[in-house]
mmCIF file of C-alpha atoms and ligand atoms in Angstrom:
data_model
loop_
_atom_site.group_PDB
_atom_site.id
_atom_site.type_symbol
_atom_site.label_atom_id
_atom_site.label_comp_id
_atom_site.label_asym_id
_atom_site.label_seq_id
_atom_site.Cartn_x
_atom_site.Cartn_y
_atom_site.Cartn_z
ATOM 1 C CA UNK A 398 94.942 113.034 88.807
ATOM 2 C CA UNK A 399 95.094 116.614 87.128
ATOM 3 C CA UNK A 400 98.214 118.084 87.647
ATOM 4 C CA UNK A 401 98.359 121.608 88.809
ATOM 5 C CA UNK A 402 101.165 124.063 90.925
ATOM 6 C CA UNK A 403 102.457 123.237 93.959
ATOM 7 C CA UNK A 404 100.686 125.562 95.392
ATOM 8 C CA UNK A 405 97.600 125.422 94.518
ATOM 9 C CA UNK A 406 95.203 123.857 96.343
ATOM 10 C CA UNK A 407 93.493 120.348 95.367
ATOM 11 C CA UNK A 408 90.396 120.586 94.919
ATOM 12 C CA UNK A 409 87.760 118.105 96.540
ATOM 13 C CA UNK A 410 84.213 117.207 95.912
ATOM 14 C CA UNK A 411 82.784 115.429 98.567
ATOM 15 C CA UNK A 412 79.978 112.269 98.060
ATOM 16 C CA UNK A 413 77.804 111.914 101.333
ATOM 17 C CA UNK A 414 74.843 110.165 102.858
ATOM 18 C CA UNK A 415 74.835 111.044 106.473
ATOM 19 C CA UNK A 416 75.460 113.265 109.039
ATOM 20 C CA UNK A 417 78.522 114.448 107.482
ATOM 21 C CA UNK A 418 81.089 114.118 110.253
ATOM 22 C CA UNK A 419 83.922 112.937 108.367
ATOM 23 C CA UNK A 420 83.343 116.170 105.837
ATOM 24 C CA UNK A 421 82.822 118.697 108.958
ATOM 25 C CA UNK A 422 86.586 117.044 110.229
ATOM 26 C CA UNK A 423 87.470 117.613 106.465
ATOM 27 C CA UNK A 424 86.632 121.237 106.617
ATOM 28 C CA UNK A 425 88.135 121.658 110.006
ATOM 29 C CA UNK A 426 91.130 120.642 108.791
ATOM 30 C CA UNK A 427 92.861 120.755 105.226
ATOM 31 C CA UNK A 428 90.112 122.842 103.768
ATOM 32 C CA UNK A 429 91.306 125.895 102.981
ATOM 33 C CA UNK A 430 94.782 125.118 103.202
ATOM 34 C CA UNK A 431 96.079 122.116 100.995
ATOM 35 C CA UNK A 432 93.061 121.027 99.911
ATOM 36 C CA UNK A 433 89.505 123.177 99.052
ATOM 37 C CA UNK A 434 86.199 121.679 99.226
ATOM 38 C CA UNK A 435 84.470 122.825 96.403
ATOM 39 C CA UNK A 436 81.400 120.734 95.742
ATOM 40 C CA UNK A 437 79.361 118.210 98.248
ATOM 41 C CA UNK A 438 76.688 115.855 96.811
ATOM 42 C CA UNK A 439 74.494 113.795 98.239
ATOM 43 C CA UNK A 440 72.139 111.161 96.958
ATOM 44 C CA UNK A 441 68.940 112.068 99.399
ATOM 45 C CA UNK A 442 68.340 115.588 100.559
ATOM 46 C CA UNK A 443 67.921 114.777 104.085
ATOM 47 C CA UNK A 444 71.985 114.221 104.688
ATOM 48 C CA UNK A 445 73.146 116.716 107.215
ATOM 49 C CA UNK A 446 76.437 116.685 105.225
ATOM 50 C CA UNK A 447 74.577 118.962 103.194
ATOM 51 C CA UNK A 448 73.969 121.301 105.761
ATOM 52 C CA UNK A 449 77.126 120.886 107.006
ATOM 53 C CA UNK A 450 78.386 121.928 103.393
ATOM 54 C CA UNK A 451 76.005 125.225 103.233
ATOM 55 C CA UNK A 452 77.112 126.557 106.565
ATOM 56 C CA UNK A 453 80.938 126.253 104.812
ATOM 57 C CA UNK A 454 79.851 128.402 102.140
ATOM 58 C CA UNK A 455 80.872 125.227 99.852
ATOM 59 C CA UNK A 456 78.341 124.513 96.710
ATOM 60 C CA UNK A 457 76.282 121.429 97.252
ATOM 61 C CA UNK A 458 73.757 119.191 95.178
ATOM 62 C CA UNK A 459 71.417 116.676 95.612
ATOM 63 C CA UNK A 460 71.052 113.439 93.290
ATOM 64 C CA UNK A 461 68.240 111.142 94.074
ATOM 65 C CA UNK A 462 67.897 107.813 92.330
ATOM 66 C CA UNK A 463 64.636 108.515 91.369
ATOM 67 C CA UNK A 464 65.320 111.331 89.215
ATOM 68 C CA UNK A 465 67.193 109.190 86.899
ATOM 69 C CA UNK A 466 66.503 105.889 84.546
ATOM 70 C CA UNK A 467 69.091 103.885 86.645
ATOM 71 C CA UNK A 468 72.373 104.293 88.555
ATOM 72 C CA UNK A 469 74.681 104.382 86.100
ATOM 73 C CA UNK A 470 72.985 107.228 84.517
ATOM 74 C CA UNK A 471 73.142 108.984 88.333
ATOM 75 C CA UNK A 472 76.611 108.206 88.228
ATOM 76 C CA UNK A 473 76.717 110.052 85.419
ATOM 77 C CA UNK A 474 75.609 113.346 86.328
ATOM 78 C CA UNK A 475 77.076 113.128 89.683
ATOM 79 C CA UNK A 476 80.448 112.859 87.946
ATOM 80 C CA UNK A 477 79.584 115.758 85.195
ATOM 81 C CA UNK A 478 78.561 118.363 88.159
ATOM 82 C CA UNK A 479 82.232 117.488 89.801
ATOM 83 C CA UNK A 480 84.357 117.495 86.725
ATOM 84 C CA UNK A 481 82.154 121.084 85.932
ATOM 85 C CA UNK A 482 83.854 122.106 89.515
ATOM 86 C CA UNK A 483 86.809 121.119 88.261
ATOM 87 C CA UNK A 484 87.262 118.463 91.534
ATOM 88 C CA UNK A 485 90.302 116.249 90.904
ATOM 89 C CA UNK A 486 89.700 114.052 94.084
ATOM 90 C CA UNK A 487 86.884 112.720 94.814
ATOM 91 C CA UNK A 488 86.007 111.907 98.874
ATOM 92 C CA UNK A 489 83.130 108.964 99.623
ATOM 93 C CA UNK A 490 83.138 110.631 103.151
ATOM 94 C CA UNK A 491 80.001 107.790 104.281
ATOM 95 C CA UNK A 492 78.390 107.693 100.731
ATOM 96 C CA UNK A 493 76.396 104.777 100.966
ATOM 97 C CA UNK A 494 75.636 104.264 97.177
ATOM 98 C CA UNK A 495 78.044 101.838 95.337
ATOM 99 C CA UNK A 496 79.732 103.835 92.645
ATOM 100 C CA UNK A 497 79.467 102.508 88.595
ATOM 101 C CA UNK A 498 81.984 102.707 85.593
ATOM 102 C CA UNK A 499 80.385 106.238 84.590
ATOM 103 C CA UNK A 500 81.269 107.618 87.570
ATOM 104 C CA UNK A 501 84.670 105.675 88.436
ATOM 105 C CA UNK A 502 86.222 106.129 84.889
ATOM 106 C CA UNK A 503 86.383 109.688 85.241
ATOM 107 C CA UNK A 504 88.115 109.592 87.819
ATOM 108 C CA UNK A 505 90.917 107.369 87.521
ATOM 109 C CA UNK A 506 93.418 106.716 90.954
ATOM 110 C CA UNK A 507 91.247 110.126 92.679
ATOM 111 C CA UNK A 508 88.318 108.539 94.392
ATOM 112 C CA UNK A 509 88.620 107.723 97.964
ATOM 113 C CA UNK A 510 86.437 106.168 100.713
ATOM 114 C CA UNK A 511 86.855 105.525 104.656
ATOM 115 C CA UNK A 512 85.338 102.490 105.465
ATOM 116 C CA UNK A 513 85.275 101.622 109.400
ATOM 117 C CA UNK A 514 87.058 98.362 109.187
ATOM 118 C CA UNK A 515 90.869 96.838 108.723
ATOM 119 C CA UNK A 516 90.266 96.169 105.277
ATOM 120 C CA UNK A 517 90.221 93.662 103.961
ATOM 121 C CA UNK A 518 88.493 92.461 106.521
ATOM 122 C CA UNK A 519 84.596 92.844 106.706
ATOM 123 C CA UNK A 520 84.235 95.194 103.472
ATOM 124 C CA UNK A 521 80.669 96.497 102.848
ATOM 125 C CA UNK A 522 77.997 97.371 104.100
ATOM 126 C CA UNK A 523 77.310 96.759 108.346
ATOM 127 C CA UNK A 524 80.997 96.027 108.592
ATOM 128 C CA UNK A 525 81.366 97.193 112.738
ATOM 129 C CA UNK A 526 78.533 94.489 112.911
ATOM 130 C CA UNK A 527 80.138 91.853 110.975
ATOM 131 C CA UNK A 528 83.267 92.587 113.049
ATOM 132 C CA UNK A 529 81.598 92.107 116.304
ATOM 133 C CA UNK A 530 80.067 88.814 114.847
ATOM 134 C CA UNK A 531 83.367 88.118 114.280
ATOM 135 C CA UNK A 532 84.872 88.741 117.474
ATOM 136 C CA UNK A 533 87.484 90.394 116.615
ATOM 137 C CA UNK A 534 89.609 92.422 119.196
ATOM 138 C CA UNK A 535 91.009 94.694 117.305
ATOM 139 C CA UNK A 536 88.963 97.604 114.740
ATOM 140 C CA UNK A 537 89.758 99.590 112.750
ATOM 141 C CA UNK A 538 88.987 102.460 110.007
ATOM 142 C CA UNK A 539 90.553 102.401 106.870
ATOM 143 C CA UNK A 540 91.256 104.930 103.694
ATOM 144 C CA UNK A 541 91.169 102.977 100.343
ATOM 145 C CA UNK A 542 91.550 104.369 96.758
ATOM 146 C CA UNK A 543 88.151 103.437 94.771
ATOM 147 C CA UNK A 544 89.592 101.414 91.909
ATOM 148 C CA UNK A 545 86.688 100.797 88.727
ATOM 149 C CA UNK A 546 87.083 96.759 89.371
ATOM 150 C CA UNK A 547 83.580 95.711 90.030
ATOM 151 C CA UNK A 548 84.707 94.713 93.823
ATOM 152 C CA UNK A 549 83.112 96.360 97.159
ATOM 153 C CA UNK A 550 85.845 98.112 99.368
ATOM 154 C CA UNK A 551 88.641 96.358 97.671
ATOM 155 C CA UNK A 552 90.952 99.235 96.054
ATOM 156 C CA UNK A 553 94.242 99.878 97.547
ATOM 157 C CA UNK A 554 95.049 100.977 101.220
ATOM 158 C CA UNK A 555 96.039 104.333 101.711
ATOM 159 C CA UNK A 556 96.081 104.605 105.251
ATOM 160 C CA UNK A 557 94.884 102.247 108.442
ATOM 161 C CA UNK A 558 94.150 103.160 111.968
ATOM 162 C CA UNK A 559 93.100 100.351 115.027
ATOM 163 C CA UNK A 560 91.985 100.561 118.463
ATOM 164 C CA UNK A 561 91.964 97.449 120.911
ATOM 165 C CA UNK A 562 88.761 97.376 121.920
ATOM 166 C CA UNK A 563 88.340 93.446 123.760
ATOM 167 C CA UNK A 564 84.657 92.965 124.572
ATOM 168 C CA UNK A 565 82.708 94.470 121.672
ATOM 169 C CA UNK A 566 78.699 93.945 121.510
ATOM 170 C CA UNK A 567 77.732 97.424 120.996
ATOM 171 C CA UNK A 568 78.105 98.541 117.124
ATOM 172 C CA UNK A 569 77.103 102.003 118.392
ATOM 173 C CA UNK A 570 79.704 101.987 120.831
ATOM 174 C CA UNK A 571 82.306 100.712 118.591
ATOM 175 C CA UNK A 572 81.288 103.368 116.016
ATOM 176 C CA UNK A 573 81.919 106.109 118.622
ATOM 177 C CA UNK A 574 85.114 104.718 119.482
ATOM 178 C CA UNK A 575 86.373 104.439 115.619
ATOM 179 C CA UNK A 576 85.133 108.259 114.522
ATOM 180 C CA UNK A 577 87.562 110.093 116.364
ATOM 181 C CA UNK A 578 90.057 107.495 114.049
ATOM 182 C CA UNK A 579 87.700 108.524 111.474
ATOM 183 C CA UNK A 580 87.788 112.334 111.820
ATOM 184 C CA UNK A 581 92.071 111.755 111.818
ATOM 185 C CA UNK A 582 93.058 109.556 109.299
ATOM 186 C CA UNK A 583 90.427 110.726 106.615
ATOM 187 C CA UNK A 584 92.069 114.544 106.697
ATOM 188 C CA UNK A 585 95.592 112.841 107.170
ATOM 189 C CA UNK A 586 94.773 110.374 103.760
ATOM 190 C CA UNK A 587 93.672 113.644 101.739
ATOM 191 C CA UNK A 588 96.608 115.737 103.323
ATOM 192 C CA UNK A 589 99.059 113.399 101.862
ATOM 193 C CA UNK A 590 97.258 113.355 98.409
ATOM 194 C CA UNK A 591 97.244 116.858 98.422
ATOM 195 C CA UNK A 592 101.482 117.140 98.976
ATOM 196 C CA UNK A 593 101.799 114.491 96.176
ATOM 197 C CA UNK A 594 103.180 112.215 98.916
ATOM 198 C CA UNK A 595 101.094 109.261 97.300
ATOM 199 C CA UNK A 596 101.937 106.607 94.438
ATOM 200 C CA UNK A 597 101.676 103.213 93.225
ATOM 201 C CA UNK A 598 103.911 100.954 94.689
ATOM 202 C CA UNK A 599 105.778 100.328 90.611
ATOM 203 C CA UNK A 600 106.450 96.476 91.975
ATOM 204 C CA UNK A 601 103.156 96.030 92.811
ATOM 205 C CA UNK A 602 100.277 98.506 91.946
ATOM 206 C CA UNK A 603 98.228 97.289 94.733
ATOM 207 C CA UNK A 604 100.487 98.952 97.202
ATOM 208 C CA UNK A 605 100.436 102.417 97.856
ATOM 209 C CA UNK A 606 104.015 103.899 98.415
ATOM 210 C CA UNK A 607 103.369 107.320 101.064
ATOM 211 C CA UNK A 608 106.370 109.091 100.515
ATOM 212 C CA UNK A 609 108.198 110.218 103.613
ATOM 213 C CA UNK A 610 106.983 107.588 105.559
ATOM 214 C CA UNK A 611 109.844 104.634 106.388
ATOM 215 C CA UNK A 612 110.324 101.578 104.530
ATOM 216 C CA UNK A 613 109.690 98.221 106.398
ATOM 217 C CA UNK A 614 110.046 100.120 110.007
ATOM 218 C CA UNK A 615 106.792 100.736 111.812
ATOM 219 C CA UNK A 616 105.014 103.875 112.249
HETATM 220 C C1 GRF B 478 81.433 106.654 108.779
HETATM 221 O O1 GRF B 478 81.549 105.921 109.948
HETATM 222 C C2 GRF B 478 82.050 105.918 107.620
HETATM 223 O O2 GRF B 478 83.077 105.081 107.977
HETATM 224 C C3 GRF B 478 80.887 105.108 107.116
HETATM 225 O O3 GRF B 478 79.774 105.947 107.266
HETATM 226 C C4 GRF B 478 79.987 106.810 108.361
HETATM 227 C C5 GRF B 478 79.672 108.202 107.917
HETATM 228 O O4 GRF B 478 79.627 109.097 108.983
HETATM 229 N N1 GRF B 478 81.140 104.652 105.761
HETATM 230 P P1 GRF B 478 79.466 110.666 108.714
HETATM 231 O O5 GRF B 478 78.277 110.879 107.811
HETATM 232 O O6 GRF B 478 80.740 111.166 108.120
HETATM 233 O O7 GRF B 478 79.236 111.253 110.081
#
């Protein structure tokens, strides 16, 4: 990640596709005071997140498939508008494109996603659904670093949240009970990145160490 002063703000560009809730919590929250939202893209133009964006005042783009020979060439350009904002953490805030090499080895350890599972369980796409399938008891929402390693949700865990939820056959319900989880941990993940409170576990890189936090006691 960039390094820059203490107090500075880190500055965030933001990768939607949908109604941008987790970005309006974002904006609601750290934006403006460690962090600054300084670029939202999305790859269709109907994404509310975009609106959501505008009405912020914070610059936004659009980058449809279609306008480009293939993904990674998308990727591509999505990443050169960012780095031209001079974003050093990027936010998949319900970005429903899978993100190439182009794109991922720019930015090395600063791409995050919330996905609305305990990951590892049920990573990609329809996850609540595979979880109900499942039967599971217990969901979940989870903020993961985006590592460049080919997998699908499978970069380290930044931050977890769960709610017991014991007969589950409603994804929609499910969903409304995991984005107020959501709309917490997402700012709380970013919040922690922005006070340099995250690292790489040195013993293991696939844990990440949040500083202040206690060692082996819960919480
Ligand atoms: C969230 O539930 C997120 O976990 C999933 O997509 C949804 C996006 O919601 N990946 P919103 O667009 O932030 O409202």
């Amino acid at each position: 990640m960039a390094s820059r002063g203490a107090d500075q703000p880190l500055r965030i560009g933001v990768l939607a596709s949908g109604a941008g809730t987790n970005l309006q919590a974002l904006l609601e929250s750290v934006h403006g005071n460690e962090a600054l939202v300084v670029a939202v893209a999305a790859d269709k133009p109907t994404a509310g997140a975009l609106a959501r964006a505008r009405d912020a005042g914070v610059e936004t783009a659009v980058f449809p498939i279609g306008d480009y020979p293939d993904r990674a060439a998308r990727d591509a350009a999505i990443a050169a508008w960012l780095i031209g904002h001079d974003v050093e953490l990027v936010v998949l805030a319900g970005y429903m494109a899978l993100l190439t090499s182009p794109f991922l080895s720019r930015f090395p350890d600063a791409v995050v996603n919330i996905h609305p599972s305990l990951l590892p369980a049920f990573p990609g796409v329809r996850a609540i659904e595979q979880a109900i399938d499942y039967g599971v008891k217990v969901f979940g929402v989870t903020v993961h670093f985006v590592l460049d390693d080919g997998g699908i949700d499978t970069g380290p865990v930044i931050a977890q949240r769960a709610v017991e939820i014991a007969n589950a056959t409603d994804p929609d319900a499910v969903h409304e009970a995991l984005r107020p989880l959501e709309h917490a941990l997402l700012p709380e993940a970013v919040r922690l990145i922005a006070r340099g409170a995250v690292s790489r576990d040195p013993d293991n890189p696939r844990r990440i160490r949040v500083a202040g936090a206690g060692d082996d006691t819960p919480g």
